[in-house]
Coordinates of N, CA and C in Angstrom, one line a residue:
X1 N 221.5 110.8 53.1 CA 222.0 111.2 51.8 C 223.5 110.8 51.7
X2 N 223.7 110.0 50.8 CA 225.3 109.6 50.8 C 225.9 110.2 49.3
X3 N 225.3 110.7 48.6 CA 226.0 111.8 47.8 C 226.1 113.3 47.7
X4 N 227.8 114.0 48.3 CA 228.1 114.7 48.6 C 228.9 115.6 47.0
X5 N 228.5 117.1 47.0 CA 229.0 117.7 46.1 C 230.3 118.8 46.7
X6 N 231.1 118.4 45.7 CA 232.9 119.4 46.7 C 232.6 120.7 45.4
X7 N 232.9 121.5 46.3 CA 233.4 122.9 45.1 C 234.1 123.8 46.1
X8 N 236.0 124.1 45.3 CA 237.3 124.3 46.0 C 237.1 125.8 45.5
X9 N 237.3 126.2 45.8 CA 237.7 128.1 45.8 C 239.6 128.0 45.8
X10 N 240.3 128.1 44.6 CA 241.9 128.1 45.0 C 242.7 129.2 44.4
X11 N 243.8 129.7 44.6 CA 244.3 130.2 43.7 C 245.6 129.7 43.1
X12 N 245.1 128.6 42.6 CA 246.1 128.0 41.3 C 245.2 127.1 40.6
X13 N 245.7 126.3 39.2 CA 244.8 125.8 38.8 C 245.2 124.2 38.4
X14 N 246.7 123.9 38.8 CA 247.1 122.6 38.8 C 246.8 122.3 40.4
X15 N 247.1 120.6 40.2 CA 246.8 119.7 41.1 C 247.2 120.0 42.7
X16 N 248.4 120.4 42.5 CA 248.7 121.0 43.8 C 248.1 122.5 44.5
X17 N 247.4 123.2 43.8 CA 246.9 124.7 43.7 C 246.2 124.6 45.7
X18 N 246.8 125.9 45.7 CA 246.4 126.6 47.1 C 245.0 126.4 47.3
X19 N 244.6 125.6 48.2 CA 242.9 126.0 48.8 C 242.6 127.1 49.4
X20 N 241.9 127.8 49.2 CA 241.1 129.0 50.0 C 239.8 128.8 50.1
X21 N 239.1 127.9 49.9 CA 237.7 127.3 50.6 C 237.3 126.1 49.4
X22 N 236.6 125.6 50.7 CA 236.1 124.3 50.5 C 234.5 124.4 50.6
X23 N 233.9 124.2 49.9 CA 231.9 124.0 50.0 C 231.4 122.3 49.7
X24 N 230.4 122.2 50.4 CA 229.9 120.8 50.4 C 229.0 120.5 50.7
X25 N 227.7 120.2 49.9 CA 226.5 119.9 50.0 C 225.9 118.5 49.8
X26 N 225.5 117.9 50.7 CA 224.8 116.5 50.5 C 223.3 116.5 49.6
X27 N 223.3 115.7 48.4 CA 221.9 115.6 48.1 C 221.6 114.1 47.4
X28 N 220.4 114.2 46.9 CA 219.5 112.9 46.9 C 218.7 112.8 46.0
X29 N 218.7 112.6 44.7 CA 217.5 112.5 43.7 C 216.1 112.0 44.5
X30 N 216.0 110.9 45.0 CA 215.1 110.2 45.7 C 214.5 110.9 46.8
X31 N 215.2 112.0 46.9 CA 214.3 112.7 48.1 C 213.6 113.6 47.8
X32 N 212.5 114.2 48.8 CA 211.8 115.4 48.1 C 212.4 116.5 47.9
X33 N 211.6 117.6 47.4 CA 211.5 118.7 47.0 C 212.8 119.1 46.4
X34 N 214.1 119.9 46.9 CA 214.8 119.8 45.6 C 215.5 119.0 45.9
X35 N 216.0 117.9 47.4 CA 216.7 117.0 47.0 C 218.0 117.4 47.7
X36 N 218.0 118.4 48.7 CA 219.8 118.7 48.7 C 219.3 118.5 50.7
X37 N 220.6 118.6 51.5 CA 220.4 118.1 52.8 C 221.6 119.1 53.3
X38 N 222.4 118.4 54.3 CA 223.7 119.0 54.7 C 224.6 119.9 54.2
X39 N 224.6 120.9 55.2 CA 226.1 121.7 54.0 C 227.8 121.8 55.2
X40 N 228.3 122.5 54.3 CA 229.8 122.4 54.8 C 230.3 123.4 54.2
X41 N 230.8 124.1 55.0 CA 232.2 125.7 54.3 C 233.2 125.4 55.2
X42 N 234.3 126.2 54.7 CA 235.4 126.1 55.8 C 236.6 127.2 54.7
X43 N 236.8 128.0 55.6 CA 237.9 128.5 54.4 C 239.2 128.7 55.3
X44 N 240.5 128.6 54.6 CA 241.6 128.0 54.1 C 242.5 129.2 54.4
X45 N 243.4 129.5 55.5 CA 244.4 130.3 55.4 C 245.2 130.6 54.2
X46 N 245.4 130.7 53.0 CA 246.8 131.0 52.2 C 247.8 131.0 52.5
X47 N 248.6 131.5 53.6 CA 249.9 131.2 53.8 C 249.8 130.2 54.3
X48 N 249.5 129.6 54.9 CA 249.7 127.9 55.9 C 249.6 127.1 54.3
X49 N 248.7 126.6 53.9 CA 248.3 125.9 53.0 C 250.0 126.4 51.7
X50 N 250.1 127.3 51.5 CA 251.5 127.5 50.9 C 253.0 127.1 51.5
X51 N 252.6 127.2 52.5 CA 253.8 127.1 53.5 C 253.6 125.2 53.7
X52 N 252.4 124.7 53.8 CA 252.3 123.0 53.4 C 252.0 122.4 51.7
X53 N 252.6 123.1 51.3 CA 252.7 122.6 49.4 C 251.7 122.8 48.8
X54 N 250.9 124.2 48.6 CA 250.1 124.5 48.0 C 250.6 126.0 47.3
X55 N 250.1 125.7 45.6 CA 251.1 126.2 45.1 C 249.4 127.4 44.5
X56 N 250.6 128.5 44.5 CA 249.9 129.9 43.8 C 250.4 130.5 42.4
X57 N 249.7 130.7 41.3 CA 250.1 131.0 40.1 C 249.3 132.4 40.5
X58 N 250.3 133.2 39.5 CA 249.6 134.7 38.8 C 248.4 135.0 38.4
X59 N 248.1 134.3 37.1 CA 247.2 134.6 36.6 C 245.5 134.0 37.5
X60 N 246.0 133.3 38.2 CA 244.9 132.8 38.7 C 244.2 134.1 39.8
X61 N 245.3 134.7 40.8 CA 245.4 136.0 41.8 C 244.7 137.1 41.0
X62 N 245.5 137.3 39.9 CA 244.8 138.3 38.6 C 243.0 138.1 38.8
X63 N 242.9 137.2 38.3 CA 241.6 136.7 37.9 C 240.6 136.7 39.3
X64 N 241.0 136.5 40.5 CA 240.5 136.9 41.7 C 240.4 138.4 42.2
X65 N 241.2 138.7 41.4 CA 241.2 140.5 41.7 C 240.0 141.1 40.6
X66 N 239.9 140.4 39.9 CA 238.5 140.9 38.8 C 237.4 140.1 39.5
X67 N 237.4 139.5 40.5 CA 235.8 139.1 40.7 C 235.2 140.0 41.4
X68 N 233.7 140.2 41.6 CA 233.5 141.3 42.3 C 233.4 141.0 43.9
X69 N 233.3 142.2 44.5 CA 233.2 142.5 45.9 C 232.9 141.4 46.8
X70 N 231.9 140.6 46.5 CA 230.9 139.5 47.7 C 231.9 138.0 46.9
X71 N 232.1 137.9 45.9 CA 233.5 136.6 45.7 C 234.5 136.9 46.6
X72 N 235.4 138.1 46.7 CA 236.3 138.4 47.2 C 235.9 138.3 48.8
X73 N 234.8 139.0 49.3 CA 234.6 139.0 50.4 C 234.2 137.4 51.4
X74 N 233.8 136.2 50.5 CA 233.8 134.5 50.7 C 234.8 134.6 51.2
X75 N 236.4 134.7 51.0 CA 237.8 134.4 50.9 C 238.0 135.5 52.1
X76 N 237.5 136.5 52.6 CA 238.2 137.0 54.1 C 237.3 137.2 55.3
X77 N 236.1 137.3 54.8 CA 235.6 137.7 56.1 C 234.8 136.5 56.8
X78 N 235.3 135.2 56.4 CA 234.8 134.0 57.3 C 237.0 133.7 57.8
X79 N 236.0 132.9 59.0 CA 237.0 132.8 60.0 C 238.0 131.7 59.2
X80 N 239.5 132.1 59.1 CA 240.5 130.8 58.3 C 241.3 129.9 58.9
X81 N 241.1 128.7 58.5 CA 241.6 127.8 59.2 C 242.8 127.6 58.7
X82 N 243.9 126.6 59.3 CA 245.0 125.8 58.7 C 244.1 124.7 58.1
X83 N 245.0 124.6 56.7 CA 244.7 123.4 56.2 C 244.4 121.8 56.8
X84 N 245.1 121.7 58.0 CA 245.3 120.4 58.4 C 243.7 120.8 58.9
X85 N 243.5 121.6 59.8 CA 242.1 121.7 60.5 C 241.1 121.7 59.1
X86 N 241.0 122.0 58.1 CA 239.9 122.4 57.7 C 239.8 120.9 56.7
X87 N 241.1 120.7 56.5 CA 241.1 118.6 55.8 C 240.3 118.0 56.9
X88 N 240.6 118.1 58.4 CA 240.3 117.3 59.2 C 239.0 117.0 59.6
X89 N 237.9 119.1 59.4 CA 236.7 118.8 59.4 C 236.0 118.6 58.6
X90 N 236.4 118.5 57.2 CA 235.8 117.9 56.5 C 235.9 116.3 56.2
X91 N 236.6 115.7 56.7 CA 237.2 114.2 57.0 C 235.2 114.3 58.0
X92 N 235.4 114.6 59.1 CA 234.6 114.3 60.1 C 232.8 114.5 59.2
X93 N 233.0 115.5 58.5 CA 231.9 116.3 58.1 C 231.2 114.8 56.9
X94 N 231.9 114.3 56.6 CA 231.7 113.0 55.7 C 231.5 111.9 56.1
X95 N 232.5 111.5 57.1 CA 232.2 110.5 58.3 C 231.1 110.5 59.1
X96 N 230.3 111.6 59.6 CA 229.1 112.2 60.2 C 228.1 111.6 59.5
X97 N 228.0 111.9 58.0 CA 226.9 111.9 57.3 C 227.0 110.3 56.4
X98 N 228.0 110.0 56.6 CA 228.2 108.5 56.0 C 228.0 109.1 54.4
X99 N 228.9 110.0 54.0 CA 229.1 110.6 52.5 C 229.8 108.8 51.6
X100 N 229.1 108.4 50.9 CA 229.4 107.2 50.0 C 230.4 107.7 48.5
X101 N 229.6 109.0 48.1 CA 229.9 109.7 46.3 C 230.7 110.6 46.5
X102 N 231.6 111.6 46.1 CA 232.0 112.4 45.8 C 231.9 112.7 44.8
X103 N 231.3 114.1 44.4 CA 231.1 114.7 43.1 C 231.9 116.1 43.1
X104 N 232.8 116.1 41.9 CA 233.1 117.8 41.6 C 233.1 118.0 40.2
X105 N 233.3 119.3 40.2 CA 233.1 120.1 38.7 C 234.2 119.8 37.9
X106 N 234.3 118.3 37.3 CA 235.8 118.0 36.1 C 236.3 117.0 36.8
X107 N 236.6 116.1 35.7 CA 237.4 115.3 36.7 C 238.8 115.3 36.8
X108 N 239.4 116.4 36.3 CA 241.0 117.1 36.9 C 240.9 118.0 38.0
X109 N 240.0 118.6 39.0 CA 240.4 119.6 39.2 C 240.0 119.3 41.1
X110 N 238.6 119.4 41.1 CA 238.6 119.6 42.5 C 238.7 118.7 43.2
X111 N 238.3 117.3 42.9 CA 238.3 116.0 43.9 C 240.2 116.1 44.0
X112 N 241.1 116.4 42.3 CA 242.2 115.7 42.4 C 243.2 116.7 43.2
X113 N 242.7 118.0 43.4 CA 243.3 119.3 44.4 C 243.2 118.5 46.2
X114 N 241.9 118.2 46.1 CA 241.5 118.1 47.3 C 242.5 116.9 48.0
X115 N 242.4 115.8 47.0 CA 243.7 114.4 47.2 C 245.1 115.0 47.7
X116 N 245.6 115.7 46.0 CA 246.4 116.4 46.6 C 246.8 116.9 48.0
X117 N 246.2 117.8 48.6 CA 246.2 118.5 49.6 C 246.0 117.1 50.7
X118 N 245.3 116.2 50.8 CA 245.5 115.2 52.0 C 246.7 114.7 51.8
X119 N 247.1 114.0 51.0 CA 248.6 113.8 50.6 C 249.6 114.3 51.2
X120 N 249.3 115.5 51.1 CA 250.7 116.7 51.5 C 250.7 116.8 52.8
X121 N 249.5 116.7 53.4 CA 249.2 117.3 54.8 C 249.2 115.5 55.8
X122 N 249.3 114.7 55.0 CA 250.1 113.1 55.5 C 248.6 113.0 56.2
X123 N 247.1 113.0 55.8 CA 246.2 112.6 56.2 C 245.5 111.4 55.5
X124 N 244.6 110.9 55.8 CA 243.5 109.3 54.8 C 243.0 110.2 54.1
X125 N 242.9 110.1 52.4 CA 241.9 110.2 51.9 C 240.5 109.5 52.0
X126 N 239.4 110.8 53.0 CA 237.9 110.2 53.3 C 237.5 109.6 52.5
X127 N 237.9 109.2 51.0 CA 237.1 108.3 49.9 C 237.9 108.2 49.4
X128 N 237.1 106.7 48.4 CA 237.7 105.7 47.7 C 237.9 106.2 46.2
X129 N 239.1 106.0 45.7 CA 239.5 106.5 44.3 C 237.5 106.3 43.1
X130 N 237.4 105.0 43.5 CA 236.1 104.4 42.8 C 234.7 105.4 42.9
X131 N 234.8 105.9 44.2 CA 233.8 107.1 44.5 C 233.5 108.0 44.4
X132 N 234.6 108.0 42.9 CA 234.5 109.6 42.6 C 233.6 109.6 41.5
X133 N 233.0 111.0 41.2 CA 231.6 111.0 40.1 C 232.1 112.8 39.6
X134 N 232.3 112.9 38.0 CA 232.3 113.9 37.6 C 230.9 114.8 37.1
X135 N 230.4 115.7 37.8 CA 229.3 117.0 37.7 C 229.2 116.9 35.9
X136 N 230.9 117.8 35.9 CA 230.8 118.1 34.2 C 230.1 117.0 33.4
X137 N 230.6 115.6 33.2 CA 230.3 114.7 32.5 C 229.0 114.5 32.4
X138 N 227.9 114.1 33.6 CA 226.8 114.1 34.2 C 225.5 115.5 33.5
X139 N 226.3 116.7 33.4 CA 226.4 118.0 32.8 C 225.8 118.0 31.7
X140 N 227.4 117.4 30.8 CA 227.2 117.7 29.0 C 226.2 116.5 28.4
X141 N 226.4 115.3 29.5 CA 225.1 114.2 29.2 C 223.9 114.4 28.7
X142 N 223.6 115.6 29.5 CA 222.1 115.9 29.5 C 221.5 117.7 29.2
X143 N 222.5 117.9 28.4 CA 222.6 119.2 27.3 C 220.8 119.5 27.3
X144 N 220.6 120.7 27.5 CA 218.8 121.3 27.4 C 218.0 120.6 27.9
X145 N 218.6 119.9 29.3 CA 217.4 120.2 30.2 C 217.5 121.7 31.0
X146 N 217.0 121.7 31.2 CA 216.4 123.2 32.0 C 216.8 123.5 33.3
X147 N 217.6 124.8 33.2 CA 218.7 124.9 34.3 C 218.3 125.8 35.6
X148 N 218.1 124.9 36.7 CA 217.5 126.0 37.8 C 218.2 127.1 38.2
X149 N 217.3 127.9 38.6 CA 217.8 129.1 38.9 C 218.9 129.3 40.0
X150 N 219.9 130.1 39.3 CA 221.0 130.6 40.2 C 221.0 131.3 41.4
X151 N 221.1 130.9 41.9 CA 221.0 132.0 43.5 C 222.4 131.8 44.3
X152 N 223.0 133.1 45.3 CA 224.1 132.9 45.7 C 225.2 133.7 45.0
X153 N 226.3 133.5 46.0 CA 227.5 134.2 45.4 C 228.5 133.5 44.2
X154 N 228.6 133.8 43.0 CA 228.9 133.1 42.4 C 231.0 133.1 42.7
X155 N 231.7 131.8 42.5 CA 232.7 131.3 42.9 C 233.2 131.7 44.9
X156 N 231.2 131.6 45.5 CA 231.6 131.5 46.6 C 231.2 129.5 47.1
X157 N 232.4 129.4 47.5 CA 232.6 127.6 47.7 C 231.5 126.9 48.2
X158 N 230.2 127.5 48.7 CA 229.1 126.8 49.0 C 228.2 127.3 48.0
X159 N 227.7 128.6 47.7 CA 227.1 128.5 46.6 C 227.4 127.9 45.4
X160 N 228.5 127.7 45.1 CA 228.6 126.7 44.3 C 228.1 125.7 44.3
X161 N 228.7 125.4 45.1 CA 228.1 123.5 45.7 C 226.8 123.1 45.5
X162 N 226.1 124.3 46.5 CA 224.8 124.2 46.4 C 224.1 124.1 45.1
X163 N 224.4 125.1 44.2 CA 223.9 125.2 42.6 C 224.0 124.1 42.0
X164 N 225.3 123.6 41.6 CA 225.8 122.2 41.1 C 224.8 121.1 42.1
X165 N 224.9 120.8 43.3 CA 224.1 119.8 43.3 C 222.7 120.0 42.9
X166 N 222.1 121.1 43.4 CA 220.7 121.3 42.7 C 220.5 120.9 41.5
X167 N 221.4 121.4 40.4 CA 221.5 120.5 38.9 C 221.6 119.3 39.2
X168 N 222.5 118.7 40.0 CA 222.6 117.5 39.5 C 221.8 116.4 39.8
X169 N 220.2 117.4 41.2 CA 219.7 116.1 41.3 C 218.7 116.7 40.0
X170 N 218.2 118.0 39.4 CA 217.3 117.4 38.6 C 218.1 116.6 37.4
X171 N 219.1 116.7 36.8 CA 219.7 115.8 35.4 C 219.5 114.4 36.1
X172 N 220.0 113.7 37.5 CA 219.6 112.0 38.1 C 218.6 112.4 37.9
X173 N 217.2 113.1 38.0 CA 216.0 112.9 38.3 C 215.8 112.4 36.6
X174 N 216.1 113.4 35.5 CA 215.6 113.2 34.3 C 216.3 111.9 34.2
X175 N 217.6 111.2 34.1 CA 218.0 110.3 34.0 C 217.2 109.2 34.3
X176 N 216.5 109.0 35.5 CA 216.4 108.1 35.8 C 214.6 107.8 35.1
X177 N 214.2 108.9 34.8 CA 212.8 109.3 34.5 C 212.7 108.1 32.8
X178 N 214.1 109.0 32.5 CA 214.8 108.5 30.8 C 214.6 106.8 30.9
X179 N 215.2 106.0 31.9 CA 215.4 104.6 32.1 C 213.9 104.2 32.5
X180 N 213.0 105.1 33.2 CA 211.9 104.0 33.6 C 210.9 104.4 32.0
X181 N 211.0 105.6 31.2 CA 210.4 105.1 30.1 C 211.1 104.4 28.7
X182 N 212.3 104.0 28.9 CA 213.2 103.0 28.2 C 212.6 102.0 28.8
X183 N 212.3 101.2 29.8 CA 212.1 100.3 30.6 C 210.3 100.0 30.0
X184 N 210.0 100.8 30.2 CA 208.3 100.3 29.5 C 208.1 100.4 28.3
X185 N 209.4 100.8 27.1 CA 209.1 101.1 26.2 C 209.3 99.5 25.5
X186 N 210.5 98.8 26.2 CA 210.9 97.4 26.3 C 209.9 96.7 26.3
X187 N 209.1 96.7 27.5 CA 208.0 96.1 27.7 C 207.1 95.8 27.4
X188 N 206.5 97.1 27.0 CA 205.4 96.8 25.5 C 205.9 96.3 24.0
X189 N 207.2 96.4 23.7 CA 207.7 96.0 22.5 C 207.9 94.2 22.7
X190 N 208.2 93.9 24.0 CA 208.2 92.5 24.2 C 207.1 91.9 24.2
X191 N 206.1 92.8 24.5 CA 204.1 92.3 24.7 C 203.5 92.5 23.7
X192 N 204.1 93.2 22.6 CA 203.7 93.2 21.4 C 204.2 91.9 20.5
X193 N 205.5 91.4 20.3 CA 206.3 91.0 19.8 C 205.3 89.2 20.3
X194 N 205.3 89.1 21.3 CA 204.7 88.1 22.0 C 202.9 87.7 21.4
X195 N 202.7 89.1 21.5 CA 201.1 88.6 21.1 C 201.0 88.2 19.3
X196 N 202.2 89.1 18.2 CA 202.3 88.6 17.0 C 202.6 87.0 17.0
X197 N 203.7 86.8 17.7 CA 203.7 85.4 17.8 C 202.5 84.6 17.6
X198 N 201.8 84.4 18.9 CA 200.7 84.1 19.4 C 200.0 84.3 17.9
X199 N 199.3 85.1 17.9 CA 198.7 85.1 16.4 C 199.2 84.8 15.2
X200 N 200.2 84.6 15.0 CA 201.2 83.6 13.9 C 200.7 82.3 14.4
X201 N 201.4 81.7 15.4 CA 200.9 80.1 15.7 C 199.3 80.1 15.7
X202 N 198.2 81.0 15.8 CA 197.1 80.2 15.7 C 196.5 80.1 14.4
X203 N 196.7 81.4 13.9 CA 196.5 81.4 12.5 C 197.2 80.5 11.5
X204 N 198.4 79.7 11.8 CA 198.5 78.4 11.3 C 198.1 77.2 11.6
X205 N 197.7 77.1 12.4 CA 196.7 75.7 13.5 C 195.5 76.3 12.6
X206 N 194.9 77.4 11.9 CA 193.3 77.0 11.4 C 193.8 77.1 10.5
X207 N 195.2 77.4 9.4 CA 194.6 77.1 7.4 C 195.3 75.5 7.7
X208 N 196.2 75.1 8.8 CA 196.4 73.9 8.3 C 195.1 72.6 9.2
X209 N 194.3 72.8 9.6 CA 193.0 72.5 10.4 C 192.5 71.6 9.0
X210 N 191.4 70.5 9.2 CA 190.5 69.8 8.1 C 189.9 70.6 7.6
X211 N 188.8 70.1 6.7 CA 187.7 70.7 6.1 C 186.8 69.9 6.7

């Protein structure tokens, strides 16, 4: 599986915003059953990541203090890393699985947090500007198709992940479902188009024919 889905847990909401966990699931239209493979969590000290240029707003802290109990509990009771460590194993975690796509939710927010943060922390960004793929867009494209069910801690960094890729391989699935009956709908309209012909040219070879 070489497309990987990112979902950041932070508390800020511009480019530079503090990480407090990272989630990451590999998935695969082309594969069976739902399609999803590898995962990844890692959560994020707050003061280190602040103390290396990761920036905390108010209202965002606010808004984490209204989530309930099992959100809150994602952000402490797994083991925290320094930022450099938790950039680095997910550097490796991508490298491992030969991750090709990066997909996140918008295309301001989490791939360009995550940049951010390698930046600051003087590491390679594991992928290519070109490799990036927005969820949202992918999302509003395909408005009422039918949304699988939620399971998990909601704004915990892997259930996220997990959820969002699940959507996103059934919308590639419909997508691609969309192109192969676009694709035969071509087909017949060209095999139709072809046989009028055909019967134009012969039905002029007999009224212009002797008597």
């Amino acid at each position: 599986m070489t497309d990987c889905m990112i979902d950041l847990e932070t508390m800020g909401t511009g480019p530079q915003a503090a990480i407090v966990a990272i989630g990451a699931v590999l998935f695969d239209p082309c594969a069976p059953g739902e399609g999803l493979g590898a995962e990844f969590v890692v959560n994020i000290d707050l003061a280190d990541h602040m103390a290396h240029g990761g920036h905390v707003d108010g209202p965002t802290v606010m808004w984490w203090l209204g989530r309930n109990a099992d959100a809150r509990a994602e952000l402490t009771e797994r083991r925290q890393h320094s930022i450099f460590t938790a950039l680095a194993m997910l550097t490796e975690f991508l490298r491992l699985h030969g991750v090709q796509r990066l997909w996140g939710n918008g295309a301001d927010f989490d791939l360009v947090v995550l940049g951010s943060a390698y930046r600051h922390a003087h590491m390679p960004q594991p992928w290519r500007y070109y490799d990036q793929r927005c969820y949202r867009t992918l999302r509003t494209l395909h408005e009422g198709v039918p949304l699988p069910e939620r399971t998990g801690t909601h704004h915990g960094a892997l259930d996220d992940a997990r959820h969002q890729a699940r959507w996103a391989v059934v919308l590639l699935r419909e997508l691609a479902q969309r192109a192969e009956l676009a694709a035969h709908a071509r087909k017949v309209a060209g095999q139709s188009a072809m046989s009028a012909a055909m019967s134009a040219d012969i039905g002029g070879d007999i009224s212009g024919a002797p008597i």
